[in-house]
JSON list of C-alpha atoms in Angstrom, two decimals:
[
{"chain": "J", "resi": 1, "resn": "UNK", "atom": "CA", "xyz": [0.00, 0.00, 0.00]},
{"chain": "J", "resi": 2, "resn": "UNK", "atom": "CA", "xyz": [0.89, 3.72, -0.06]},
{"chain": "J", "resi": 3, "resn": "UNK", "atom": "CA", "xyz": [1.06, 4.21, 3.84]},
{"chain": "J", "resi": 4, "resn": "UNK", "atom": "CA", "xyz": [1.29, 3.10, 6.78]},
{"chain": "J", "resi": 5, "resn": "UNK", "atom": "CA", "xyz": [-1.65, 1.09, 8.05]},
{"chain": "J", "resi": 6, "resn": "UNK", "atom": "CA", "xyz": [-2.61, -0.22, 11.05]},
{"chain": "J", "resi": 7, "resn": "UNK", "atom": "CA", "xyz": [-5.22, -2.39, 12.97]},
{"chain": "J", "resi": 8, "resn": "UNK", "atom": "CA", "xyz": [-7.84, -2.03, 14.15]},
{"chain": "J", "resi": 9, "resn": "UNK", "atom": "CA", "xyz": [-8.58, 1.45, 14.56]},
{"chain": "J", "resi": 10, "resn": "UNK", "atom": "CA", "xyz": [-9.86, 1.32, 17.69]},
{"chain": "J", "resi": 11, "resn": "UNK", "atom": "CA", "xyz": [-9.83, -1.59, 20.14]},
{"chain": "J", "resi": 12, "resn": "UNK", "atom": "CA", "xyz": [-11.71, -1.44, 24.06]},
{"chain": "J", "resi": 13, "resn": "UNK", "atom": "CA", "xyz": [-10.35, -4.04, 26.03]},
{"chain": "J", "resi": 14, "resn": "UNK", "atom": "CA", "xyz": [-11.80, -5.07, 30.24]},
{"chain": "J", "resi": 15, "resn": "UNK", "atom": "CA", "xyz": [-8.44, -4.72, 32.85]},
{"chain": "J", "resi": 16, "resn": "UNK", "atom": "CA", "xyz": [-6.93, -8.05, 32.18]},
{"chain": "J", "resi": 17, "resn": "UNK", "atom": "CA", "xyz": [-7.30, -8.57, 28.78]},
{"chain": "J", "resi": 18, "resn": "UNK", "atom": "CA", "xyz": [-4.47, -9.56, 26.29]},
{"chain": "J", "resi": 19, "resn": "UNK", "atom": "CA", "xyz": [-4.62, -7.26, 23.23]},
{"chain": "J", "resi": 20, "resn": "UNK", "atom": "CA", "xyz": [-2.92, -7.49, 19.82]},
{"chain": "J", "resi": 21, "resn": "UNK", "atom": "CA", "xyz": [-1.80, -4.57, 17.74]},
{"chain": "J", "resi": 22, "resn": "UNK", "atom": "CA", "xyz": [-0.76, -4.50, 14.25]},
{"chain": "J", "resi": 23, "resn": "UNK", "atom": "CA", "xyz": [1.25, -2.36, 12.09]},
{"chain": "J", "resi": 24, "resn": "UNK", "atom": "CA", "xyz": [1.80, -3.12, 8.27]},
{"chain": "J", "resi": 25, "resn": "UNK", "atom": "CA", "xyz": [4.69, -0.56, 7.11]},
{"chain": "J", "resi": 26, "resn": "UNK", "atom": "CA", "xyz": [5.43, 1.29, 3.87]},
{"chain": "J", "resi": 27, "resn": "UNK", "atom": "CA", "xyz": [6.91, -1.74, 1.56]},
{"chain": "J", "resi": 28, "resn": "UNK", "atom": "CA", "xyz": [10.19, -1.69, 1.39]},
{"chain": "J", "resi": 29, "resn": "UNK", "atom": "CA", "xyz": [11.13, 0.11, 4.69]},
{"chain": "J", "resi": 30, "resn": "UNK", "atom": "CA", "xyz": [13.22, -1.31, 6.69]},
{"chain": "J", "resi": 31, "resn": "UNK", "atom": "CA", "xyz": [13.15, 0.72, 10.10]},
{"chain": "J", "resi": 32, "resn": "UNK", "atom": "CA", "xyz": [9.34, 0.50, 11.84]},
{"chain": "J", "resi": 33, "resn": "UNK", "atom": "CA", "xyz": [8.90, 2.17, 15.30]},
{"chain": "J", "resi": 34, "resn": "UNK", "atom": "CA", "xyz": [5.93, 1.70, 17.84]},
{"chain": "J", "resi": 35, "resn": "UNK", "atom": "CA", "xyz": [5.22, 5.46, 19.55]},
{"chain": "J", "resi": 36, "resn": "UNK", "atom": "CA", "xyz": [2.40, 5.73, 22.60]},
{"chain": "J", "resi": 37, "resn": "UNK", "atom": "CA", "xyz": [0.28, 9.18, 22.66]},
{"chain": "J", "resi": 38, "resn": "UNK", "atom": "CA", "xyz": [-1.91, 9.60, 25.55]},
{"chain": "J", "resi": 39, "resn": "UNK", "atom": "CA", "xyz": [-4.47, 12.29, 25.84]},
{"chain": "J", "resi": 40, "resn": "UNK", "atom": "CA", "xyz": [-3.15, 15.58, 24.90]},
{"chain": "J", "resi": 41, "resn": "UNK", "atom": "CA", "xyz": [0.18, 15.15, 24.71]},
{"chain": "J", "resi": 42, "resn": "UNK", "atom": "CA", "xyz": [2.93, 13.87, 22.12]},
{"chain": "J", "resi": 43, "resn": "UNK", "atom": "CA", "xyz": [3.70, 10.50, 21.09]},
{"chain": "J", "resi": 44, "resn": "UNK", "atom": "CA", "xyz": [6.08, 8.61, 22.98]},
{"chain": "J", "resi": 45, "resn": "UNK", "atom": "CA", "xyz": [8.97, 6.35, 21.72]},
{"chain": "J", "resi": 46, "resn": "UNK", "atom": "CA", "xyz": [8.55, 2.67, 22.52]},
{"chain": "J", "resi": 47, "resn": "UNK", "atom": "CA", "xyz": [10.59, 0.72, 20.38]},
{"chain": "J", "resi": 48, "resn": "UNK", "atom": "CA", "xyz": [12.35, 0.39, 17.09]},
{"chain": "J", "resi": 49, "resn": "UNK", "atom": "CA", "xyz": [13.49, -2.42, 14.61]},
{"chain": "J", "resi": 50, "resn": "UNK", "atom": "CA", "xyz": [15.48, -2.40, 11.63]},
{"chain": "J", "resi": 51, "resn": "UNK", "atom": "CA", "xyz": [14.15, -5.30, 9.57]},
{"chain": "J", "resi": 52, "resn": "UNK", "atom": "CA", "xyz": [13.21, -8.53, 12.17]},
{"chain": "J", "resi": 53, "resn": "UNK", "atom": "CA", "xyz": [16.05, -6.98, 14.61]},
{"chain": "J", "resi": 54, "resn": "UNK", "atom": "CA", "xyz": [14.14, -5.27, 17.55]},
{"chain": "J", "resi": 55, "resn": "UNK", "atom": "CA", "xyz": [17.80, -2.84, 18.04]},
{"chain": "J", "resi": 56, "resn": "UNK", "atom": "CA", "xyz": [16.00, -0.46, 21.03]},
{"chain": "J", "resi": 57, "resn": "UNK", "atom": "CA", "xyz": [13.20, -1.09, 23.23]},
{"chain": "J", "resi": 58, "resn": "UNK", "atom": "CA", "xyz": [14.05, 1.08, 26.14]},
{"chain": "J", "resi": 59, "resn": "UNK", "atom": "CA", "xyz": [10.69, 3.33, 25.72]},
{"chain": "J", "resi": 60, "resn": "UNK", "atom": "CA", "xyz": [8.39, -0.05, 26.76]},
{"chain": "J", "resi": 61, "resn": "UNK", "atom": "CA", "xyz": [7.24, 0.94, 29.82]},
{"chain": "J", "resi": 62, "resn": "UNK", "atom": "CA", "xyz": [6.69, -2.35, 31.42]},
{"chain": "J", "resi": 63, "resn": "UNK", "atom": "CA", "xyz": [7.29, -6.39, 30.80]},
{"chain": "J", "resi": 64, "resn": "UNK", "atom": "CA", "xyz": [3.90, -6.09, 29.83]},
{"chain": "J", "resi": 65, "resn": "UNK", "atom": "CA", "xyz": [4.34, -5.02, 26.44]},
{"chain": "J", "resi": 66, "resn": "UNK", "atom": "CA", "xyz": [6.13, -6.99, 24.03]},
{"chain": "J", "resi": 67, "resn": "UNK", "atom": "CA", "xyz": [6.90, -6.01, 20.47]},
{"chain": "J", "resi": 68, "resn": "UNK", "atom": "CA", "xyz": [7.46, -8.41, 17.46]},
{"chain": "J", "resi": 69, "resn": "UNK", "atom": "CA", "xyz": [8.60, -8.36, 13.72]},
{"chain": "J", "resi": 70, "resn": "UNK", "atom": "CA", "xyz": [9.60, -11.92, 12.37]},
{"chain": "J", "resi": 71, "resn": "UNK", "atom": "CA", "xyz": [9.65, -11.55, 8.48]},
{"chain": "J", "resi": 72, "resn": "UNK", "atom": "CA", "xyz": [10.91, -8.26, 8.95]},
{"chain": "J", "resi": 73, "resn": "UNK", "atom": "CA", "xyz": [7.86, -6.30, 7.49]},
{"chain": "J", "resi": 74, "resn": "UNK", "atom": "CA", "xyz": [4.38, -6.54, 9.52]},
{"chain": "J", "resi": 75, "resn": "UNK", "atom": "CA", "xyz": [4.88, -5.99, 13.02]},
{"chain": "J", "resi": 76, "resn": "UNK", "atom": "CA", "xyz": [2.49, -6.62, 16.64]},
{"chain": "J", "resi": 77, "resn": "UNK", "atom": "CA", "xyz": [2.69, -5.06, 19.82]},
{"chain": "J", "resi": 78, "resn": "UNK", "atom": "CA", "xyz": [1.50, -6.89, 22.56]},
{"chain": "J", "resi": 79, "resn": "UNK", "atom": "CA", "xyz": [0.08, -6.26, 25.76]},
{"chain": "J", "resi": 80, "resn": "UNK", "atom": "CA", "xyz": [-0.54, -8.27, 28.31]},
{"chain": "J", "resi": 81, "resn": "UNK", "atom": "CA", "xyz": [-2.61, -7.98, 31.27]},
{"chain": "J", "resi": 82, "resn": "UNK", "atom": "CA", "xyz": [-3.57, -4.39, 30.21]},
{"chain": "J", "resi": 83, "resn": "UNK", "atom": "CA", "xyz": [-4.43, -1.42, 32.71]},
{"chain": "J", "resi": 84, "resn": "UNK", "atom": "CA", "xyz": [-6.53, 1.39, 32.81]},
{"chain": "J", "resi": 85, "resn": "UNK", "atom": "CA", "xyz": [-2.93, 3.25, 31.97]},
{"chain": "J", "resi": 86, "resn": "UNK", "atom": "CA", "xyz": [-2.50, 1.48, 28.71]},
{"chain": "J", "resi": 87, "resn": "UNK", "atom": "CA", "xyz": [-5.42, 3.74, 27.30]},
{"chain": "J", "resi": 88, "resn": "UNK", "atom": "CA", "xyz": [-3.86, 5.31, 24.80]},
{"chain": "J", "resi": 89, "resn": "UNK", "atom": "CA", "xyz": [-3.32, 5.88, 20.99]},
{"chain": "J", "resi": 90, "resn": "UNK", "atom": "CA", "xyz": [-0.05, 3.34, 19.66]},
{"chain": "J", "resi": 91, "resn": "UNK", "atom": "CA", "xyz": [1.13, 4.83, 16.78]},
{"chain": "J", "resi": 92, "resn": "UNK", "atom": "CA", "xyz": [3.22, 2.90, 14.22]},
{"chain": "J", "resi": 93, "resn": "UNK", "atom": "CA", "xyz": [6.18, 4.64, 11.84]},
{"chain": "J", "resi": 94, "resn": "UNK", "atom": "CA", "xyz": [8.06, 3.42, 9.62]},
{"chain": "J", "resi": 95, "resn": "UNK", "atom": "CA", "xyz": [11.09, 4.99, 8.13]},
{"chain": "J", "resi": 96, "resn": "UNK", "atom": "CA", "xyz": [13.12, 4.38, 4.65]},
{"chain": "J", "resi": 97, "resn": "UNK", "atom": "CA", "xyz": [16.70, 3.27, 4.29]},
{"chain": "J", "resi": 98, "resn": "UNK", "atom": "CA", "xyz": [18.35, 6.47, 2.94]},
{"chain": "J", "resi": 99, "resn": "UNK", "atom": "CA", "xyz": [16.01, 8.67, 5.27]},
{"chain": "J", "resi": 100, "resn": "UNK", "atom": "CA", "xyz": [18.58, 11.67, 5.73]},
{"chain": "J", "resi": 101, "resn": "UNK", "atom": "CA", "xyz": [16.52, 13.63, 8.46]},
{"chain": "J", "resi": 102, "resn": "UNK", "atom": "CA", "xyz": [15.07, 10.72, 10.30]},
{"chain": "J", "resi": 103, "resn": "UNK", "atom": "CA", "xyz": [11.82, 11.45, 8.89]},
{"chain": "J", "resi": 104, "resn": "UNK", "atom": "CA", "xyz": [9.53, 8.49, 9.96]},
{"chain": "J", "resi": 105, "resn": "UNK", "atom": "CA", "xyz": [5.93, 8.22, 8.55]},
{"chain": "J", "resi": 106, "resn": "UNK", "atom": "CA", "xyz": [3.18, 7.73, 10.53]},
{"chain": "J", "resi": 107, "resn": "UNK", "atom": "CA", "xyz": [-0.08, 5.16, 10.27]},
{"chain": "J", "resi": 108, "resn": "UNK", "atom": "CA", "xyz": [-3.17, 6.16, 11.72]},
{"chain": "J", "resi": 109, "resn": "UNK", "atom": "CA", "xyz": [-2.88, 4.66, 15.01]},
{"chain": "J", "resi": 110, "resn": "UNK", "atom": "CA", "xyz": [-5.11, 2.67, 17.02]},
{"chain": "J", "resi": 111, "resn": "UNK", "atom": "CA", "xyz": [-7.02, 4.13, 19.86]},
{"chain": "J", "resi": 112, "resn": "UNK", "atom": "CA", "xyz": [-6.75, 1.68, 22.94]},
{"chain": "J", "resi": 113, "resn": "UNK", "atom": "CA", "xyz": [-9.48, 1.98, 25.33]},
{"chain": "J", "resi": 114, "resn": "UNK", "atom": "CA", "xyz": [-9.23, -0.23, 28.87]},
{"chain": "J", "resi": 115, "resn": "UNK", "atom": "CA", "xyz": [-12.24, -0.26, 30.75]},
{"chain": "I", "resi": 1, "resn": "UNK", "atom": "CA", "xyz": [11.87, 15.92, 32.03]},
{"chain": "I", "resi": 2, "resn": "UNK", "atom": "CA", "xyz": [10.68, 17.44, 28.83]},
{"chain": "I", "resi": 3, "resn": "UNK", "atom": "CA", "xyz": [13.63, 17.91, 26.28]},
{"chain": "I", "resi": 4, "resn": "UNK", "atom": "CA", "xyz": [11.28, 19.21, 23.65]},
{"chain": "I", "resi": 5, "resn": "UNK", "atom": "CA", "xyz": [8.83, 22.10, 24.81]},
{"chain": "I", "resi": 6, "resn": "UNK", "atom": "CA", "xyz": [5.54, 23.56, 23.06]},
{"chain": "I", "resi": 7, "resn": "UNK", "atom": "CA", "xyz": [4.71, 25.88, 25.61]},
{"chain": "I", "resi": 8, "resn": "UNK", "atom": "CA", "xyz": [1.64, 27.12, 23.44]},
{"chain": "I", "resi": 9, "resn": "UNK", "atom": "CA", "xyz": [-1.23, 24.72, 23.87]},
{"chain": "I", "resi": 10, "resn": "UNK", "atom": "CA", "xyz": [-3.13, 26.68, 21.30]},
{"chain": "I", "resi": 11, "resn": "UNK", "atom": "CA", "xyz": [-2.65, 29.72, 18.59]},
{"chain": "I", "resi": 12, "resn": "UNK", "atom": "CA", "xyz": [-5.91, 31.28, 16.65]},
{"chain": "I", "resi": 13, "resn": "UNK", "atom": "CA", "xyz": [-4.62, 33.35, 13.52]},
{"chain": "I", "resi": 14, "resn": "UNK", "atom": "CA", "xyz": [-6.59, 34.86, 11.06]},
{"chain": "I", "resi": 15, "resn": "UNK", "atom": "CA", "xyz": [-6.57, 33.29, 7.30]},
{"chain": "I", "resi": 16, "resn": "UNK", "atom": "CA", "xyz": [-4.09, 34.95, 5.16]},
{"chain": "I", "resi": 17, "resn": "UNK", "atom": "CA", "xyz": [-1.75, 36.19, 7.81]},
{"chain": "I", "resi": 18, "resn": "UNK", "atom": "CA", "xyz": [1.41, 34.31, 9.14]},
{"chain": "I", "resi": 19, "resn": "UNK", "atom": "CA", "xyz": [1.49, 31.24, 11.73]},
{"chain": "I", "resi": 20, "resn": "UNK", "atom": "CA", "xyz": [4.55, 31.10, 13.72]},
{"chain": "I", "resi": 21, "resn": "UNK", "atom": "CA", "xyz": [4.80, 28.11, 15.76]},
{"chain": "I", "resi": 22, "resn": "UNK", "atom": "CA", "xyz": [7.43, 27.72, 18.48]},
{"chain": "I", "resi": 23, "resn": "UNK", "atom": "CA", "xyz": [8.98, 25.32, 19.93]},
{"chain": "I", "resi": 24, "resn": "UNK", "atom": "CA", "xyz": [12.51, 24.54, 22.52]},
{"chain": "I", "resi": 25, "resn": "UNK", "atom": "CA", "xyz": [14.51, 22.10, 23.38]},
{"chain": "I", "resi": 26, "resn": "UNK", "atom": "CA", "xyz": [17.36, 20.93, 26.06]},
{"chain": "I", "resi": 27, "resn": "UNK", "atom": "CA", "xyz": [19.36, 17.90, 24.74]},
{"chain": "I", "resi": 28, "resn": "UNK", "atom": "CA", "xyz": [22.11, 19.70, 22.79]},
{"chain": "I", "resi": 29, "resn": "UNK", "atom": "CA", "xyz": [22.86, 16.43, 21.21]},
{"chain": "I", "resi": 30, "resn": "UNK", "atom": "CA", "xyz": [19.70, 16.76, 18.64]},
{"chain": "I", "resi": 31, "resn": "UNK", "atom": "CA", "xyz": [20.72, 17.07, 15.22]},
{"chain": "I", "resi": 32, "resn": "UNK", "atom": "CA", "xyz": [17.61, 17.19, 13.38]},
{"chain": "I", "resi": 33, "resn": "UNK", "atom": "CA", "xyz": [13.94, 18.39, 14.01]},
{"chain": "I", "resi": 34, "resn": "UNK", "atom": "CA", "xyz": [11.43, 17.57, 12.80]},
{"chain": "I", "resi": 35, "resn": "UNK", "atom": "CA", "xyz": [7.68, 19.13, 12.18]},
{"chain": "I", "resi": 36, "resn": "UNK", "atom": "CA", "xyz": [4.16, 17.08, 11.95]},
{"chain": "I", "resi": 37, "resn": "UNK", "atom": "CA", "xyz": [0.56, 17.98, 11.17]},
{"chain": "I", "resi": 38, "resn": "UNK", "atom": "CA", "xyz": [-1.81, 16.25, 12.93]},
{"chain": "I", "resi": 39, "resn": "UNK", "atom": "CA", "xyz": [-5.59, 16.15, 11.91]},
{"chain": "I", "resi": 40, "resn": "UNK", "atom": "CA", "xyz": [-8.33, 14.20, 14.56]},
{"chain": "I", "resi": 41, "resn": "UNK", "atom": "CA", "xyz": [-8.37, 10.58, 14.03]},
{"chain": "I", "resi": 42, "resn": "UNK", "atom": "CA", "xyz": [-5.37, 10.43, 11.70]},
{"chain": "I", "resi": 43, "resn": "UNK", "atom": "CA", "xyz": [-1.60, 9.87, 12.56]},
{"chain": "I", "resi": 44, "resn": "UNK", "atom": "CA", "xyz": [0.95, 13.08, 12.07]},
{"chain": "I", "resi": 45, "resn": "UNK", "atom": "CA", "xyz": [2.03, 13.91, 8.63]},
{"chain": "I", "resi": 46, "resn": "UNK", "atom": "CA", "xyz": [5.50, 14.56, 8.14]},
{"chain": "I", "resi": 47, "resn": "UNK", "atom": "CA", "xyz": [5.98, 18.10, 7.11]},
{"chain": "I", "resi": 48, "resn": "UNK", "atom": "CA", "xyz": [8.96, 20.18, 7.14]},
{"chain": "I", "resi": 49, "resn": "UNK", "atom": "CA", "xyz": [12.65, 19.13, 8.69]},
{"chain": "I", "resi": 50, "resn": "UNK", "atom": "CA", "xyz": [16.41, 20.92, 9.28]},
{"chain": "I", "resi": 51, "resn": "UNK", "atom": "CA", "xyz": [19.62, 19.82, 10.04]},
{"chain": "I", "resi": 52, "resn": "UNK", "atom": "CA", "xyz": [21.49, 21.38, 13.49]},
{"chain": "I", "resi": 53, "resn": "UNK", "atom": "CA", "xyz": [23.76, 22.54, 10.44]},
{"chain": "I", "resi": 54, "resn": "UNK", "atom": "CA", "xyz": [21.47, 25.01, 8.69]},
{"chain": "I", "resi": 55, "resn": "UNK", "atom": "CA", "xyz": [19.46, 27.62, 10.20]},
{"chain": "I", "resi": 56, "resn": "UNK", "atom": "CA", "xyz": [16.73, 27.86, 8.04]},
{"chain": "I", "resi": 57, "resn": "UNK", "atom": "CA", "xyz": [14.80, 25.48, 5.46]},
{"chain": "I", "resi": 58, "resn": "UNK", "atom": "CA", "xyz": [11.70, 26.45, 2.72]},
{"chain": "I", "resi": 59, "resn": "UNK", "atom": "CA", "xyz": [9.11, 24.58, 1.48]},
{"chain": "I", "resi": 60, "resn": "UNK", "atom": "CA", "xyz": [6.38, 26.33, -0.38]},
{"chain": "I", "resi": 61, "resn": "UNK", "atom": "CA", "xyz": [4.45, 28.15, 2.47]},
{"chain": "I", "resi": 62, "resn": "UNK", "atom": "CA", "xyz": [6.74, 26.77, 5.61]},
{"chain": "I", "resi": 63, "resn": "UNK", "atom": "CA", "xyz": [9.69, 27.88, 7.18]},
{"chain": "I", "resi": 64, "resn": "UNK", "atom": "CA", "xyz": [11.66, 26.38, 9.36]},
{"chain": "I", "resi": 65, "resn": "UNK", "atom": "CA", "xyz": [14.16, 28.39, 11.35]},
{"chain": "I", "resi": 66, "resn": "UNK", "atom": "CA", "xyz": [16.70, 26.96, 13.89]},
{"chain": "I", "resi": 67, "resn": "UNK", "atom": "CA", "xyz": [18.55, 29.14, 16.67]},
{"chain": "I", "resi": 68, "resn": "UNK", "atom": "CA", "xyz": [20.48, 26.57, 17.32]},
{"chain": "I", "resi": 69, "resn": "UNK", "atom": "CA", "xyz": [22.40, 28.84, 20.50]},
{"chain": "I", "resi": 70, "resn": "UNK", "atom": "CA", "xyz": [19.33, 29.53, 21.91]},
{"chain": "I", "resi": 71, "resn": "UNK", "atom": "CA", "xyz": [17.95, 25.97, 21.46]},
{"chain": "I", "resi": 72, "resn": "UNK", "atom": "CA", "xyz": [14.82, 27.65, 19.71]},
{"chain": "I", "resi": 73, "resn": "UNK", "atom": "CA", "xyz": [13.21, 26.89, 16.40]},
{"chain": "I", "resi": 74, "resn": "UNK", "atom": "CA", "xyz": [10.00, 27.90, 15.20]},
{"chain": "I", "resi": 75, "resn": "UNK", "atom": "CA", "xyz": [7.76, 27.23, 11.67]},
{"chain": "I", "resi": 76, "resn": "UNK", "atom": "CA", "xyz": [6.32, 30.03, 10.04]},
{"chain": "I", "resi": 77, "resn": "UNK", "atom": "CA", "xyz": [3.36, 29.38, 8.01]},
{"chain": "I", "resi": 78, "resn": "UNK", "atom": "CA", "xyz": [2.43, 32.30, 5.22]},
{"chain": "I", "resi": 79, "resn": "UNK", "atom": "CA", "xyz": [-0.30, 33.01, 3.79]},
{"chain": "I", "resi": 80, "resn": "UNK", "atom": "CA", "xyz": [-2.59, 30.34, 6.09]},
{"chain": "I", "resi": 81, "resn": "UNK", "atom": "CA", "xyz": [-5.22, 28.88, 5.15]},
{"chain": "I", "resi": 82, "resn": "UNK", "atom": "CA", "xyz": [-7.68, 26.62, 6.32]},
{"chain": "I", "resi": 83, "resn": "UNK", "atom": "CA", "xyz": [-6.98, 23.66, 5.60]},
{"chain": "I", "resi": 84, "resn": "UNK", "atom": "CA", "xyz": [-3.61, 24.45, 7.95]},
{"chain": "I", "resi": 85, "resn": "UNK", "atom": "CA", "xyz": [-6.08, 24.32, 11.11]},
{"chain": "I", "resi": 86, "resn": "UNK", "atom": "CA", "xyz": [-4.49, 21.08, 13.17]},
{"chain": "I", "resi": 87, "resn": "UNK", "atom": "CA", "xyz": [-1.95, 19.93, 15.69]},
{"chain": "I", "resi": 88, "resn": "UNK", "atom": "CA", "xyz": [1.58, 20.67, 15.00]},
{"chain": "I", "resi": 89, "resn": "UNK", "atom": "CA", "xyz": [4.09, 18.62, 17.01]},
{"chain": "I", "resi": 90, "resn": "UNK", "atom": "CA", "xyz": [8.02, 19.91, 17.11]},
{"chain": "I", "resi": 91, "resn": "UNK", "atom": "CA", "xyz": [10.32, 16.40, 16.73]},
{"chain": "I", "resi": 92, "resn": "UNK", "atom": "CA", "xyz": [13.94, 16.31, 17.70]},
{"chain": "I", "resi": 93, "resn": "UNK", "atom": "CA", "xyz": [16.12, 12.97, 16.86]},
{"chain": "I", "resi": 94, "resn": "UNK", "atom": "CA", "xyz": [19.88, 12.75, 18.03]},
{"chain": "I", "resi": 95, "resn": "UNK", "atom": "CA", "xyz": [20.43, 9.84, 15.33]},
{"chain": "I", "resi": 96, "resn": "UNK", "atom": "CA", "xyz": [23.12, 11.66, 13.21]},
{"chain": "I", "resi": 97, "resn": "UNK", "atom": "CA", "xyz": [25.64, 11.59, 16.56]},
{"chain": "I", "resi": 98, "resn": "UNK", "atom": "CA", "xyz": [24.67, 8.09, 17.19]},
{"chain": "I", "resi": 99, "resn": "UNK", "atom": "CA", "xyz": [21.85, 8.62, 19.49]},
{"chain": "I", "resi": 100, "resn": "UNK", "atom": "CA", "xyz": [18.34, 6.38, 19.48]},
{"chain": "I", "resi": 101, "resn": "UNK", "atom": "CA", "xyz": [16.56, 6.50, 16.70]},
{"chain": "I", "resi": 102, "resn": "UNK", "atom": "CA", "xyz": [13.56, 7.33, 17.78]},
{"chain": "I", "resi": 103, "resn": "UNK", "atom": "CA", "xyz": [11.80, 10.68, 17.81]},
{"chain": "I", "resi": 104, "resn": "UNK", "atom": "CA", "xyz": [11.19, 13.00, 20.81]},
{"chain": "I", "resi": 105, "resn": "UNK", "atom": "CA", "xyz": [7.91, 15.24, 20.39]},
{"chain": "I", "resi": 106, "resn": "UNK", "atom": "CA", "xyz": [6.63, 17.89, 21.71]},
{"chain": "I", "resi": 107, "resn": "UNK", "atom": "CA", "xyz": [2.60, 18.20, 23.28]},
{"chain": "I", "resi": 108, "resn": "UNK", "atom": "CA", "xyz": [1.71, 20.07, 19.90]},
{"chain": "I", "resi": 109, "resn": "UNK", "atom": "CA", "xyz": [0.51, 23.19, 19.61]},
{"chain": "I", "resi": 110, "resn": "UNK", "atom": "CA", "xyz": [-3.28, 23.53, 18.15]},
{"chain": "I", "resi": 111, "resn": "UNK", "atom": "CA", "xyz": [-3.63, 25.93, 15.20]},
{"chain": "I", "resi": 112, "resn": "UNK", "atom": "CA", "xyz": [-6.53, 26.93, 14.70]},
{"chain": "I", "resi": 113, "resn": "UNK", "atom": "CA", "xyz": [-7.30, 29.50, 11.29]},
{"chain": "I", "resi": 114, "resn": "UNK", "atom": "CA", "xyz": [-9.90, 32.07, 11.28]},
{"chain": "I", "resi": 115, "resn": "UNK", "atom": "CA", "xyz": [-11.43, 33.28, 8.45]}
]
């Protein structure tokens, strides 16, 4: 496809629940990020691979969430056991190989909701 | 600790006159920003970037200028329009000095054009 795509769009989950999200990337890029943006602020870096290598997941902000990318193209985040916290948008990016500026292209995001 | 500031939650102009959007940061290591649009239900939309080298970059209506000794840079939008009404979110990235790749954004600013 042309962009970024993800799903679903929006997903409500009850406290407890396991939930699946999934990112399809520009074809052909090889970097794909994961970003978190809660209510009225800015997304927030969660992790990174460059092709099925997951090089930086130091913005995961517990062993609750777990990030995967196999054949080096679609990718899932994971979360387990989710919280009222968890609410949030997840934003997926993904970012071509002679990017000079960093400039990483966004899908639409889904919109978590954990009653 | 915020290392990229918005401190404008919100900016009203009138159409046809000039946006400027600010926006500061801490971590002298950044080496390029970055600026995204960001309409309701959709995921930011790359839209302008400079290098820590230059201090200013042009594309069609936007401006990006870069103080880089005051750690300021701010993106003028002339004549705007309508259609220009949405979130704007400041980006910084430290990749070029071997820093994470991912993207650290501001809480956005919300533009919002008059007519």
């Amino acid at each position: 496809g042309a962009g970024v795509s993800q799903s679903p769009r929006y997903k409500v989950a009850k406290r407890g629940q396991d939930v699946a999200l999934r990112c399809d990337p520009i074809s052909g890029h090889v970097s794909l990020f994961w970003y978190q943006q809660a209510l009225g602020q800015g997304p927030e870096f969660l992790t990174y691979f460059q092709n099925e290598a997951q090089l930086d997941k130091s913005g995961l902000p517990s062993d609750r969430f777990f990030a995967e990318r196999p054949e080096g193209s679609v990718s899932t985040l994971k979360i387990q056991r989710t919280q009222q916290e968890d609410s949030a948008v997840y934003l997926c990016a993904s970012r071509g190989q002679w990017s000079s500026y960093n400039e990483q292209f966004f899908g639409p995001g889904t919109r978590l909701t954990v009653l | 600790d915020q290392q990229v500031k918005q401190n404008s939650p919100s900016l009203s102009v009138q159409e046809g006159r000039i946006s400027i959007l600010n926006c500061d940061y801490t971590n002298s290591m950044f080496d390029y920003f970055l600026w995204y649009k960001k309409y309701p239900a959709e995921g930011p939309t790359f839209l302008i970037s400079i290098s820590s080298i230059k201090d200013k970059n042009e594309d069609g209506r936007f401006t990006v200028f870069l103080n880089k000794s005051a750690k300021h840079l701010s993106l003028h939008i002339v004549p705007s329009q309508p259609g220009d009404s949405a979130v704007y979110f400041c980006a910084a990235s430290a990749l070029g000095g071997g820093g994470a790749d991912g993207l650290t954004f501001g809480k956005g600013t919300h533009l919002i054009i008059q007519p």
